[in-house]
XYZ file of C-alpha atoms in Angstrom:
232
model
C 7.176 -33.122 81.814
C 9.848 -34.274 78.901
C 11.293 -37.154 81.014
C 14.140 -36.839 78.310
C 17.452 -34.430 78.731
C 17.700 -31.402 77.138
C 19.511 -32.809 74.003
C 16.487 -35.107 73.390
C 18.720 -38.508 74.671
C 17.350 -41.354 76.815
C 17.639 -40.992 80.888
C 18.687 -44.759 80.554
C 21.484 -43.837 78.634
C 22.855 -45.679 74.833
C 22.927 -49.260 74.835
C 25.516 -51.595 74.082
C 26.291 -51.252 69.834
C 27.077 -55.100 70.456
C 23.886 -55.659 71.473
C 22.656 -56.632 68.075
C 25.217 -58.587 66.804
C 24.300 -60.939 70.107
C 20.719 -61.185 69.086
C 18.604 -64.046 67.915
C 14.996 -63.803 67.981
C 12.850 -65.927 69.769
C 11.375 -68.208 67.332
C 7.936 -68.267 70.038
C 7.398 -64.612 69.079
C 5.350 -64.221 65.530
C 6.734 -63.751 62.398
C 6.989 -59.389 61.153
C 3.740 -58.117 59.900
C 2.513 -55.305 58.077
C 1.217 -52.070 59.776
C -0.055 -49.434 58.054
C -1.212 -46.134 57.937
C -3.236 -44.020 56.352
C -2.435 -40.330 54.453
C -3.993 -37.649 55.365
C -6.055 -37.150 52.848
C -8.227 -40.028 52.630
C -10.827 -38.768 50.142
C -12.265 -39.591 46.917
C -10.646 -42.811 45.549
C -9.074 -43.893 48.197
C -11.418 -46.657 49.637
C -11.057 -48.480 46.504
C -7.239 -48.043 47.011
C -7.513 -49.481 50.620
C -9.379 -52.178 49.692
C -6.989 -53.353 46.880
C -4.144 -52.625 49.137
C -5.603 -55.367 52.009
C -6.715 -57.763 49.040
C -3.080 -57.628 47.762
C -1.385 -59.503 50.397
C -1.259 -59.882 55.052
C -1.681 -56.999 56.457
C -2.474 -56.742 60.624
C -3.816 -53.758 60.821
C -4.683 -50.147 59.702
C -4.370 -46.604 61.384
C -6.965 -44.200 60.625
C -4.609 -41.068 60.834
C -6.150 -37.468 59.482
C -5.841 -34.471 60.856
C -7.511 -30.725 61.687
C -10.779 -32.043 60.204
C -13.901 -31.653 63.150
C -14.610 -35.544 64.363
C -18.160 -35.328 62.378
C -15.982 -35.574 59.135
C -13.918 -37.183 60.821
C -16.265 -40.445 61.417
C -17.581 -40.142 58.175
C -14.644 -40.349 55.816
C -13.619 -42.761 58.339
C -16.756 -45.469 58.084
C -15.696 -46.554 54.715
C -11.945 -47.702 55.972
C -13.842 -49.769 58.735
C -15.856 -51.886 57.148
C -13.142 -52.872 54.875
C -10.591 -53.202 57.554
C -13.794 -55.443 59.556
C -14.536 -57.421 55.938
C -10.650 -58.093 55.599
C -10.210 -59.023 58.924
C -7.559 -56.276 59.690
C -7.357 -54.337 62.627
C -9.029 -50.450 62.688
C -6.727 -48.183 64.988
C -7.493 -44.319 65.441
C -4.361 -42.096 65.406
C -4.435 -39.622 68.591
C -8.107 -39.200 69.365
C -9.507 -41.593 72.103
C -12.648 -39.969 71.658
C -13.366 -40.832 68.084
C -12.035 -44.673 68.289
C -14.583 -44.665 70.866
C -17.419 -43.204 69.231
C -16.188 -45.326 65.908
C -16.033 -48.869 68.134
C -12.731 -48.489 66.654
C -10.387 -51.635 67.678
C -7.475 -49.459 68.851
C -6.266 -46.476 69.331
C -2.543 -44.901 68.837
C -1.438 -42.446 70.929
C 1.415 -39.738 70.527
C 3.159 -38.717 73.915
C 0.804 -35.520 74.007
C -2.619 -37.642 72.932
C -3.428 -38.935 76.220
C -2.397 -41.726 78.609
C -3.106 -45.578 78.046
C -4.758 -46.085 80.775
C -7.704 -43.573 79.880
C -8.061 -45.261 76.573
C -7.910 -48.239 78.543
C -11.178 -46.723 81.333
C -12.764 -45.495 77.489
C -12.357 -48.147 75.187
C -12.321 -51.479 77.239
C -10.392 -54.163 77.612
C -10.001 -55.451 74.202
C -9.008 -52.809 72.708
C -5.418 -52.452 71.522
C -3.628 -49.448 72.636
C 0.104 -48.027 71.421
C 1.894 -45.506 71.932
C 5.074 -43.066 70.292
C 7.680 -43.976 71.886
C 9.907 -42.113 69.525
C 14.260 -43.991 70.652
C 13.433 -43.627 74.026
C 13.813 -47.007 76.088
C 12.355 -44.937 78.986
C 9.176 -44.013 77.477
C 8.380 -47.574 75.876
C 8.657 -48.319 80.037
C 6.672 -45.909 81.059
C 3.922 -46.176 78.252
C 4.204 -50.673 78.730
C 4.379 -50.578 82.455
C 0.291 -47.804 81.817
C -0.934 -50.994 79.670
C -0.350 -50.227 76.332
C -0.886 -52.928 73.783
C 2.389 -52.263 72.204
C 5.022 -49.275 71.512
C 6.071 -47.492 68.185
C 10.194 -46.743 68.051
C 11.177 -44.927 64.931
C 11.922 -42.919 62.904
C 14.681 -45.419 61.567
C 15.384 -43.702 58.269
C 14.174 -40.076 56.171
C 10.662 -40.206 56.049
C 8.206 -37.056 54.378
C 5.302 -38.338 56.429
C 6.239 -35.768 59.430
C 8.456 -33.672 61.288
C 11.087 -36.294 62.255
C 12.614 -35.374 65.873
C 14.100 -38.347 66.384
C 16.031 -40.755 64.753
C 15.951 -44.202 66.430
C 18.478 -47.088 66.037
C 17.706 -50.569 65.466
C 19.606 -52.485 68.136
C 16.681 -50.903 69.948
C 14.299 -53.220 68.869
C 16.489 -55.778 69.646
C 17.092 -54.406 72.989
C 13.189 -54.241 73.688
C 11.982 -57.930 72.186
C 14.733 -58.942 74.501
C 13.483 -57.705 77.589
C 10.057 -57.541 76.889
C 6.689 -59.371 75.508
C 5.039 -56.117 74.300
C 5.326 -56.079 70.780
C 7.241 -53.331 69.313
C 6.477 -51.594 66.037
C 9.357 -49.883 63.813
C 8.648 -46.857 61.943
C 9.902 -44.194 59.619
C 10.943 -43.729 55.841
C 10.951 -47.732 55.367
C 10.321 -49.515 52.068
C 10.129 -53.002 51.451
C 13.986 -52.192 49.957
C 14.956 -51.386 53.787
C 13.228 -53.174 55.723
C 14.754 -56.456 56.096
C 17.178 -55.314 58.818
C 14.457 -53.564 60.898
C 12.566 -57.496 60.269
C 16.377 -58.778 61.203
C 16.693 -56.506 64.351
C 13.808 -57.589 66.326
C 11.016 -55.938 64.864
C 7.476 -57.204 65.619
C 5.848 -55.144 62.549
C 6.316 -52.716 60.526
C 4.139 -49.388 59.829
C 4.476 -47.442 56.372
C 2.335 -45.140 54.402
C 4.094 -43.556 52.051
C 6.209 -45.921 50.228
C 2.148 -47.815 49.822
C -0.113 -44.968 49.309
C 2.680 -42.953 47.137
C 2.523 -45.793 44.396
C 1.403 -49.066 43.182
C -0.545 -49.685 46.386
C -0.918 -53.363 45.530
C 2.347 -54.092 44.642
C 3.898 -52.663 47.171
C 2.148 -54.561 49.781
C 3.089 -57.461 47.655
C 7.194 -56.252 47.850
C 6.314 -56.221 51.882
C 5.242 -59.113 51.618
C 7.954 -60.880 49.992
C 10.069 -59.168 52.577
C 8.456 -59.598 55.867
C 8.341 -63.498 55.002
C 12.171 -64.032 54.757
């Protein structure tokens, strides 16, 4: 059942726009970090590109996101990328599939609203797995995810993106509200570049998740550019 109303709005209603103006990031919260999301095509020389990106600057996590391929094929594609992440001490997160994450012994799984329950993921993957949930622009979905045991929630899209169809547009004030009220980290996603990331960091994002901004050009230069923004 869709917990949002027919217009796709959060049932909790709009946030006070002045909330962001009053927001101050808790100094006990770690600085915002970079979360890389793979392109859909990770064949060819992508493994070399990933290694180059991880060598260029600090990256907290890498999400393996491929679509419409057999699990055996996905596992074969993931194997070299997972080893690169392990060598770089970067969390390897599988998109959508609890079964694939379990098969790979991945560090975690990221679930869309139709991809399973965090409780199921916890049962299958264990207590140390990092479980993330896409919550679009909804405080209600995020609160439900937190209650179900998610380790982080993702909000977005914040900017226009070509990576996937955008059905939800989030306002940065959502990040400010979340980080004020909850300890669970929040991830900002959707069209984020080094040029537009700063307002999301200032609003309270714990991570910025990026894909085309890195893989659409020189991945090392992009990671370095993000590092400079996240360092303030």
